[in-house]
Coordinates of C-alpha atoms in Angstrom, one line a residue:
X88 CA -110.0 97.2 48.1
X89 CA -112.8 99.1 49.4
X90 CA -113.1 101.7 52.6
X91 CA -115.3 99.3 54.5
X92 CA -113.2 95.8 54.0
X93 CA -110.5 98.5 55.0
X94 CA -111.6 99.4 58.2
X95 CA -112.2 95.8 58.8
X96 CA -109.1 94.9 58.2
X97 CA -107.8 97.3 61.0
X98 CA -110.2 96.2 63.5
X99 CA -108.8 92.3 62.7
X100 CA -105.0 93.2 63.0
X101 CA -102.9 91.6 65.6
X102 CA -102.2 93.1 68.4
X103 CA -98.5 92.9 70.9
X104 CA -99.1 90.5 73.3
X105 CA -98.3 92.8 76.3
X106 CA -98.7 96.7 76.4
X107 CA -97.9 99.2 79.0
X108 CA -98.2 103.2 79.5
X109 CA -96.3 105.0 77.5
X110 CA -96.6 108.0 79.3
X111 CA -97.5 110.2 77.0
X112 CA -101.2 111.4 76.6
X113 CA -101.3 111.6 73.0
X114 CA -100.1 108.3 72.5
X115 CA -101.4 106.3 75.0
X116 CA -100.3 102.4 75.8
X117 CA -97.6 100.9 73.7
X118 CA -96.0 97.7 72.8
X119 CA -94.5 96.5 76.5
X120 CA -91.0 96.3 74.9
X121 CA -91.0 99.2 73.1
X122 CA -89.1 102.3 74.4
X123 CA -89.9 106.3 75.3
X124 CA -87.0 108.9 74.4
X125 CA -87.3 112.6 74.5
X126 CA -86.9 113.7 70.5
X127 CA -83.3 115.7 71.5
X128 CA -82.1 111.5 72.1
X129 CA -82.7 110.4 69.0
X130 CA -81.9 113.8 66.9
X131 CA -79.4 116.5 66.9
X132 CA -80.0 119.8 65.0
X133 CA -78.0 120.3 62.6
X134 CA -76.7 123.6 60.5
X135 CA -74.0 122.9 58.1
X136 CA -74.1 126.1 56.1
X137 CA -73.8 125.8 51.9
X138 CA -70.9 127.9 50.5
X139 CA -71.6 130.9 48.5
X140 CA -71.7 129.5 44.8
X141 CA -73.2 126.3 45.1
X142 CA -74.7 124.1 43.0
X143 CA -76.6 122.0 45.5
X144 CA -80.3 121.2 45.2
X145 CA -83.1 123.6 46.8
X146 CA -85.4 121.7 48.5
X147 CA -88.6 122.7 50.1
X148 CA -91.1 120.9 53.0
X149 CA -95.0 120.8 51.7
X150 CA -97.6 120.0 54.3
X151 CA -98.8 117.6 51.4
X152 CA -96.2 116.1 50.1
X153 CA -93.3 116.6 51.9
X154 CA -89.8 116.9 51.0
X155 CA -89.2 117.8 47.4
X156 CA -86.5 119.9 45.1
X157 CA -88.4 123.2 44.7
X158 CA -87.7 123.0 40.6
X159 CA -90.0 120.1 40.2
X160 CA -92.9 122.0 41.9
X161 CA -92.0 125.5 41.6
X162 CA -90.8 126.4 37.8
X163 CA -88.1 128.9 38.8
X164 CA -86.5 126.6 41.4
X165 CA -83.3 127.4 42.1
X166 CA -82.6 130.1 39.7
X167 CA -85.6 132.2 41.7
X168 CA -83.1 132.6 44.7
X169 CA -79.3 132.3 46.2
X170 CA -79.0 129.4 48.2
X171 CA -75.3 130.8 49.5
X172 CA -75.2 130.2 53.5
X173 CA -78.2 127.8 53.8
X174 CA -77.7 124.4 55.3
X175 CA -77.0 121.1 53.7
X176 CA -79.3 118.2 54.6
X177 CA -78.5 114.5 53.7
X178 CA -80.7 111.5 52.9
X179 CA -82.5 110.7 55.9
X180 CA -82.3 114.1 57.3
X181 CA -85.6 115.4 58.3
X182 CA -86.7 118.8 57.5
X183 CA -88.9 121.1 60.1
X184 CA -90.5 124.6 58.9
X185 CA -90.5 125.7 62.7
X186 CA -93.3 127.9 61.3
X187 CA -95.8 125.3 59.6
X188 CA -94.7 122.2 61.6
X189 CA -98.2 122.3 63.4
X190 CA -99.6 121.8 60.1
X191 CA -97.5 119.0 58.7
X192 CA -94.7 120.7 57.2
X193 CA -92.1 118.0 58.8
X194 CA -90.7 115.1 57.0
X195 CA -87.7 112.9 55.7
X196 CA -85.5 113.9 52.6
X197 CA -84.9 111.6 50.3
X198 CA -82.5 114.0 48.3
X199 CA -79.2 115.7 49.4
X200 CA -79.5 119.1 48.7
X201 CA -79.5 122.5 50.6
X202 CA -82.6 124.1 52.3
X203 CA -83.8 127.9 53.3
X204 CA -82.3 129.1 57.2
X205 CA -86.1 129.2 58.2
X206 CA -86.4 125.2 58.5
X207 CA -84.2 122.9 60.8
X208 CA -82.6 120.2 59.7
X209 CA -82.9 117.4 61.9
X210 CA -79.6 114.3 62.1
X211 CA -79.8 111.0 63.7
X212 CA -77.9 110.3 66.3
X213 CA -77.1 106.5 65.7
X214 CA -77.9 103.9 63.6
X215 CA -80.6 102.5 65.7
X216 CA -83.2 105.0 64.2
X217 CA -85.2 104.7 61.3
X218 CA -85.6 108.6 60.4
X219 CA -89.1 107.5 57.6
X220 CA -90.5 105.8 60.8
X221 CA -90.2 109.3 62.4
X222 CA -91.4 110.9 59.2
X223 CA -95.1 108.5 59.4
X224 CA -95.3 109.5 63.4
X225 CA -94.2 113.6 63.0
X226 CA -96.5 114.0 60.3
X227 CA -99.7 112.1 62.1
X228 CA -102.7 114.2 63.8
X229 CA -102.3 113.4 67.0
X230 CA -97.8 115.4 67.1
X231 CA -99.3 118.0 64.3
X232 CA -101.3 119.3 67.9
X233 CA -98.6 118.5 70.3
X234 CA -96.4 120.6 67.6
X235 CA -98.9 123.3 67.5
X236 CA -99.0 123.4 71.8
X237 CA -95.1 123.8 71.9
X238 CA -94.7 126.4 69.3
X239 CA -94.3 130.3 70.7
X240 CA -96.2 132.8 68.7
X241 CA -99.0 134.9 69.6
X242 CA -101.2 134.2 66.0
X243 CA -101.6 131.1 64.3
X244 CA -99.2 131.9 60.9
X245 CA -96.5 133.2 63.2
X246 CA -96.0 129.7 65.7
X247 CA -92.4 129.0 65.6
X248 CA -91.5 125.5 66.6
X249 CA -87.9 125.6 68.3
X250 CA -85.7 122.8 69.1
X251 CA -85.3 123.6 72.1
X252 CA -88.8 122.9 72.4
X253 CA -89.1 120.1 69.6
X254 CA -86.4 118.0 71.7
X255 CA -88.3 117.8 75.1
X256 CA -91.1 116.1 73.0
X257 CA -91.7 112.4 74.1
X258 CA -91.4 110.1 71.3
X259 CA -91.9 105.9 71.3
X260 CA -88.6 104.5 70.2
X261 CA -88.7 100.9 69.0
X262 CA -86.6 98.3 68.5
X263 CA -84.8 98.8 64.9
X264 CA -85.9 95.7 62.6
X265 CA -90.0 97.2 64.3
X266 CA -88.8 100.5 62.8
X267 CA -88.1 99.3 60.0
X268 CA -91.0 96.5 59.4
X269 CA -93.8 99.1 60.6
X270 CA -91.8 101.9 57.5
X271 CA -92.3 98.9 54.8
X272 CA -95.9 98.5 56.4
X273 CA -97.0 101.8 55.9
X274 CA -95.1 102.2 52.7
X275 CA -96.9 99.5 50.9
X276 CA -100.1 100.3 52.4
X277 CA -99.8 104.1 52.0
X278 CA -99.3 103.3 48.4
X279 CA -102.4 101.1 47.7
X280 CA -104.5 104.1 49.7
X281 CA -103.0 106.5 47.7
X282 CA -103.6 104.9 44.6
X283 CA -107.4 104.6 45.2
X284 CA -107.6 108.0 45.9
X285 CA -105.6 109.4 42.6
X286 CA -108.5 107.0 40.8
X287 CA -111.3 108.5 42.8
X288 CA -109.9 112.1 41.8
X289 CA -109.6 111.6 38.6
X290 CA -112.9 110.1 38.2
X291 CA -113.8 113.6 39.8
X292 CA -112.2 115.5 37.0
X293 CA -114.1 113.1 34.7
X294 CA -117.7 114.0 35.7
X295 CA -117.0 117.9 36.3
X296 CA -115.6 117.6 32.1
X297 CA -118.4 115.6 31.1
X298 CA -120.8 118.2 33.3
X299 CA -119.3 121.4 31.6
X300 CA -119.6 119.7 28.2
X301 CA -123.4 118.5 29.2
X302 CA -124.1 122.5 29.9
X303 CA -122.0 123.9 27.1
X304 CA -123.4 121.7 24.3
X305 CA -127.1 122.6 25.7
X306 CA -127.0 126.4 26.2
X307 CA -125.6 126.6 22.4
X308 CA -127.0 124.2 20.4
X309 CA -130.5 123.2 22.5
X310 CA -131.6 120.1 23.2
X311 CA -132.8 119.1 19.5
X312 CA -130.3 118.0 17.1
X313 CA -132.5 118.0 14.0
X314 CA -133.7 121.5 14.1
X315 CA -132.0 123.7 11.5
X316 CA -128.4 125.4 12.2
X317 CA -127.4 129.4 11.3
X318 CA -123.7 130.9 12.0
X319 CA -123.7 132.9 14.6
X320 CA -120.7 135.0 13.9
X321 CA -119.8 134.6 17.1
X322 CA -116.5 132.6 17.6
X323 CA -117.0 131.3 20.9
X324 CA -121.0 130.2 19.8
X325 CA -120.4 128.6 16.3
X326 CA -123.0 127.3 14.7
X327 CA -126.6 127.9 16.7
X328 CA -130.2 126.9 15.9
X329 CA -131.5 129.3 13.4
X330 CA -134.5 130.2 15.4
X331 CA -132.3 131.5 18.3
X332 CA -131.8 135.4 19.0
X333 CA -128.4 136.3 18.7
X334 CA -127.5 139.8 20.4
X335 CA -125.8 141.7 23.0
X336 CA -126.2 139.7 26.1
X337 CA -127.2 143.6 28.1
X338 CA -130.6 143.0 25.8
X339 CA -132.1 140.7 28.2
X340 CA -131.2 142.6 31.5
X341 CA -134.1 145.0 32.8
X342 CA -131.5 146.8 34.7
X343 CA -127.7 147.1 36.1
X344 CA -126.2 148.1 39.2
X345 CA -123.4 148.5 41.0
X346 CA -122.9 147.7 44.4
X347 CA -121.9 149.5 47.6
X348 CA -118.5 150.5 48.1
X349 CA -118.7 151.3 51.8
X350 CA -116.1 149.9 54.0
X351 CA -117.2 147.0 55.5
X352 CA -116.6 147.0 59.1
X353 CA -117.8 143.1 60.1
X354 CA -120.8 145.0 62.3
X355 CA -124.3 145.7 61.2
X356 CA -127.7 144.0 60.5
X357 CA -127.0 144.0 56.4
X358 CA -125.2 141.3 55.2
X359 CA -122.9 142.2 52.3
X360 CA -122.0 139.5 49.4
X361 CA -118.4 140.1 48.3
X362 CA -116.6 138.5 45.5
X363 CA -115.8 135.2 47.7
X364 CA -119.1 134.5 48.2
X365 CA -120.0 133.5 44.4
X366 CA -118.9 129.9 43.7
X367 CA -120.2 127.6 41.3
X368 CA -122.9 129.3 39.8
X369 CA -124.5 129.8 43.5
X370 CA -123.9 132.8 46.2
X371 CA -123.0 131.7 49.9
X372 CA -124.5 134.3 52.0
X373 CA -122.7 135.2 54.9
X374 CA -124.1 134.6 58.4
X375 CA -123.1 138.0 59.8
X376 CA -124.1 141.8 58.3
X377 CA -121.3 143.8 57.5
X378 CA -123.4 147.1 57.5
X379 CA -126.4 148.9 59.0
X380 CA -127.5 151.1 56.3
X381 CA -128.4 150.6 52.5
X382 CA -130.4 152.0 50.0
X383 CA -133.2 150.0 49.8
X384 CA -133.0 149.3 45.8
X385 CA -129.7 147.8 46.5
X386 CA -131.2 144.7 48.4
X387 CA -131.4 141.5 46.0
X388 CA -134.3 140.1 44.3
X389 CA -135.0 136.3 44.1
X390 CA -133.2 135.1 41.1
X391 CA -130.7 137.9 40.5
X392 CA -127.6 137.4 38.8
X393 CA -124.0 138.7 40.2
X394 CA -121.2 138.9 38.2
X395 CA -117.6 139.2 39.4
X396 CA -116.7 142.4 37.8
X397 CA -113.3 142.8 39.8
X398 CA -111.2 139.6 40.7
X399 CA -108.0 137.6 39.4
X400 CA -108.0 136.8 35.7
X401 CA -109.5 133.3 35.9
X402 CA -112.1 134.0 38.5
X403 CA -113.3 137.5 36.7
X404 CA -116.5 137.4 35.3
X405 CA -118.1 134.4 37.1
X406 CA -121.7 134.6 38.2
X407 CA -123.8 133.6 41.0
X408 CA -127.8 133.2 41.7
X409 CA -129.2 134.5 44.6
X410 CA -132.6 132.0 45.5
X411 CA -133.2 134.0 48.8
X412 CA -135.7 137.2 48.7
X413 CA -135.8 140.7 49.3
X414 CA -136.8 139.9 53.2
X415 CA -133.8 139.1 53.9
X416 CA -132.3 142.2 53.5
X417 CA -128.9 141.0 51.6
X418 CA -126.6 143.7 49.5
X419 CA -123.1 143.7 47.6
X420 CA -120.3 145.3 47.5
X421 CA -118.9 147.3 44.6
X422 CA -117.0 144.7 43.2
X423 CA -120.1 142.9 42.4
X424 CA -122.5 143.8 39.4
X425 CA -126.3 143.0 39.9
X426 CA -128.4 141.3 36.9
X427 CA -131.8 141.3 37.1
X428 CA -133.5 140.4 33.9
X429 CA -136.3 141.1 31.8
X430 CA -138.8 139.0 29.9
X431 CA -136.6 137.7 27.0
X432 CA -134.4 135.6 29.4
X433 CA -134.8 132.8 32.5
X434 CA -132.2 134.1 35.0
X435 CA -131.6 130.3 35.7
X436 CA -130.9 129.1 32.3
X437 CA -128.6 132.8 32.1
X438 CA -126.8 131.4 35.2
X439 CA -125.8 128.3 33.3
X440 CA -125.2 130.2 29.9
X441 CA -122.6 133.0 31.8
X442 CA -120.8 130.5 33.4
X443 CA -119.8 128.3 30.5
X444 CA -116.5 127.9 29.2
X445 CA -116.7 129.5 26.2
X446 CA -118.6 132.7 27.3
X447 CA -116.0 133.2 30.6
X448 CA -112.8 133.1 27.9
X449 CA -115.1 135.7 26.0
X450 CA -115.6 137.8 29.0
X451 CA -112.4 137.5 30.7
X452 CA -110.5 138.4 27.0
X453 CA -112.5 141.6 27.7
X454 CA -111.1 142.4 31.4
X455 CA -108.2 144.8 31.8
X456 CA -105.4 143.6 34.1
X457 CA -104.0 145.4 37.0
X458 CA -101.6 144.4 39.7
X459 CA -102.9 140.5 40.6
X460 CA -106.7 141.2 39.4
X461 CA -108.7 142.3 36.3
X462 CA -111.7 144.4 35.7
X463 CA -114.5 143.7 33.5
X464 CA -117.3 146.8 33.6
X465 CA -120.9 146.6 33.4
X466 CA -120.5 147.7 29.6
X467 CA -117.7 145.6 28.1
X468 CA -119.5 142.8 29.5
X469 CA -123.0 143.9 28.2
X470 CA -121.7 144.0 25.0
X471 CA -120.7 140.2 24.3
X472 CA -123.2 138.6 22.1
X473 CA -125.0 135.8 23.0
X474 CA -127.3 133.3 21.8
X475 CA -130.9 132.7 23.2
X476 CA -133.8 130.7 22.8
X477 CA -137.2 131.4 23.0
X478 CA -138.3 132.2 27.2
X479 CA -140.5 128.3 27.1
X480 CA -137.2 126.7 25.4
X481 CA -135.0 128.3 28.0
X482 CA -137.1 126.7 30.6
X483 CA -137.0 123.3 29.3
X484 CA -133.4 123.6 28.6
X485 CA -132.7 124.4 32.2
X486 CA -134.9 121.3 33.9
X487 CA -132.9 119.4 31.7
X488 CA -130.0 120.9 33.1
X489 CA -131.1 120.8 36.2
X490 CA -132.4 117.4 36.4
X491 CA -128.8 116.0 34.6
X492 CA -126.2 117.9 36.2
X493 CA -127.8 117.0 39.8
X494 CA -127.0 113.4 38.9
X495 CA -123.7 114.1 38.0
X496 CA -123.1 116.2 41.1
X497 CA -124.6 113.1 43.3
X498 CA -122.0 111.2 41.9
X499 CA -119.4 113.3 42.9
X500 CA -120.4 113.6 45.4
X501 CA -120.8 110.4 46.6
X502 CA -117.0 110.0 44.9
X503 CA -115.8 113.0 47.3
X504 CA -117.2 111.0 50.1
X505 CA -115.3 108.0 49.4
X506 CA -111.9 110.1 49.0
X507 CA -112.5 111.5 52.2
X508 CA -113.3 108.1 53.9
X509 CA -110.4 106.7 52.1
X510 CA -108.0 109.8 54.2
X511 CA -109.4 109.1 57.0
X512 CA -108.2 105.7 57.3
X513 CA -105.1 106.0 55.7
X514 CA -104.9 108.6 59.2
X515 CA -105.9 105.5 61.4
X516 CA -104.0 103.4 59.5
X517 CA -100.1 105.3 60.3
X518 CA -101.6 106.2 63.6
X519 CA -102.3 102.5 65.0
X520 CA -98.8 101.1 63.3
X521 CA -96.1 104.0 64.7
X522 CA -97.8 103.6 68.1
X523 CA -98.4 99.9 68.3
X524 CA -101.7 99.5 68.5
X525 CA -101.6 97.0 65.6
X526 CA -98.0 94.2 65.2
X527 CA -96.9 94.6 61.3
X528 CA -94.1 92.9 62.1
X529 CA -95.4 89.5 60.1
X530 CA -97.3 91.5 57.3
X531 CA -93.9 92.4 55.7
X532 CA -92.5 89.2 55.8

């Protein structure tokens, strides 16, 4: 099953025989026998409140994934908090974080369990509704924005979505057995999607291992395998060509500095690189200055190195290349330590070096935690020895890099592309089934 046969297959889907105005703007015509309810119709709140003591379940809404017990996602679980006085929910309840329902944080329970006073918990009235058929049309696009326009709050993380509100909502309400046929529809088809996508992930994680190992294995053993092999003494480097200079990585810098620790107030012609802005290797300058006045020696320098000297653990000691030039008038802050090197190393090849695997566990044994970060100074970092070839081998080590890794990147690239296709029709997909714009009703049979 591919994206494009997919999207065909959408276009060639059946249609009702008759449609008529639903109504409602975000949904547009439906089936000409299909009703429109207000949600308060179909659902009554609910708040049964759990007894002090209990036992029960703790589930949680995701925006991803919906409903699930907390304990299969969250290791603590249950034991991480009392669940005396929240509210039971049933199979076939659904579950709405009035805060985070504008994002997706609505859906059906599949468990019986108890769940946190913040979320509302959401009955069926009769047996005519199909509460997963709800689940597919609360969770599409086009109520996430009608969620987000009813919800009273004056910032984005602080919309509350009340039932008094949630109730007046206009909903399509279809015949049972169409309920039921478009929920096996979606189910099946959901499935295959999602499916494709896991593959397409994992094939992801695939190429980034096989890059990392491609970089790894050239900035430590080179690119011959015949030439002779010395121990390092060095547990991280092993074994490395004998003609390689092992030393103290600060050996190949011509200098080190610190950046500015000015506050930075978002105004100014400077722009200011901060620790978010190194990912993957690269910097991601920022569009706006933060600052208006720098010492001039503090502006980078084509092919400078910054290193993440203060960060959380796994992100401390990464480093980023800066390919712009001093014109452009671009500083750090203090958390950031500038590189610049001297004639024993390629700052490119050092980019790819620094940010292997085995030199980051070196350097980030060597931070000092703190409260939710580390910090890894200009000198403990110096000191970690490294192994370097000659400045000629360096080079041809990183167009071999260069030239390999881009292919590897094109791919996933090209991999992420299909992923994101692959979302967006699984989007079209729910959307044209819970509003009728496609009859399922023979594709379950």
């Amino acid at each position: 099953m591919t994206v494009n046969s997919n999207k065909s297959s959408l276009r060639k889907c059946r249609r009702y025989p008759a449609y008529k105005d639903s109504g409602i703007e975000w949904v547009g015509k439906i089936p000409a026998h299909w009703e429109v309810k207000r949600t308060k119709t179909v659902f009554r709140l609910i708040a049964d409140h759990a007894p002090e003591g209990n036992e029960e379940e703790l589930l949680s809404i995701y925006t991803d994934i919906g409903v699930r017990p907390r304990k299969e996602l969250e290791p603590k679980g249950n034991k991480a908090t009392t669940t005396d006085s929240y509210f039971y929910v049933k199979k076939g309840d659904l579950i709405v974080n009035k805060l985070l329902a504008w994002m997706g944080a609505i859906g059906v329970s599949n468990y019986d369990g108890v769940t946190s006073p913040a979320y509302d918990i959401l009955r069926k009235r009769n047996s005519s509704t199909n509460t997963n058929y709800y689940h597919f049309l609360f969770r599409s696009g086009m109520y996430s924005s009608m969620f987000r326009s009813r919800s009273r709050g004056i910032m984005d993380m602080r919309l509350r979505l009340y039932f008094e509100e949630f109730g007046q909502i206009s909903i399509p309400f279809p015949p049972l057995d169409e309920q039921s046929r478009i929920v096996a529809f979606l189910d099946r088809e959901t499935a295959k999607i999602d499916t494709l996508i896991a593959k397409k992930e994992r094939l992801i994680e695939l190429l980034q291992e096989k890059r990392t190992a491609l970089i790894s294995h050239a900035v430590t053993k080179g690119l011959d395998a015949s030439v002779p092999m010395k121990d390092s003494g060095v547990e991280w480097l092993g074994m490395v060509p004998a003609h390689w200079l092992v030393c103290h990585q600060k050996y190949l810098w011509k200098r080190c500095d610190y950046g500015i620790s000015e506050s930075l107030s978002g105004t100014g012609e400077i722009r200011v690189l901060t620790m978010g802005h190194i990912r993957e290797g690269e910097i991601v300058v920022p569009e706006l200055g933060c600052v208006n006045d720098v010492p001039p020696i503090l502006f980078l320098e084509k092919h400078d190195l910054l290193f993440n000297r203060t960060n959380s653990l796994e992100l401390v000691g990464k480093v980023g290349l800066f390919r712009g030039d001093r014109e452009e008038r671009i500083c750090f802050a203090s958390y950031l330590v500038r590189l610049r090197v001297n004639q024993k190393a390629n700052a490119m090849y050092l980019n790819y070096l620094l940010n292997c695997p085995g030199f980051l566990r070196a350097a980030q044994s060597l931070a000092l935690p703190s409260i939710n970060q580390a910090n890894l100074n200009a000198t403990r970092y110096g000191n970690i020895t490294v192994a370097v070839p000659t400045p000629d081998e360096q080079g041809c080590i990183m167009d071999y890099l260069d030239r390999e890794t881009a292919k590897i990147d094109s791919l996933i690239n090209l991999t992420q592309t299909t992923i994101d296709k692959l979302r967006e029709y699984r989007t079209a997909l729910i959307s044209a089934a819970v509003t009728g714009k496609i009859d399922v009703r023979e594709e379950v049979l």
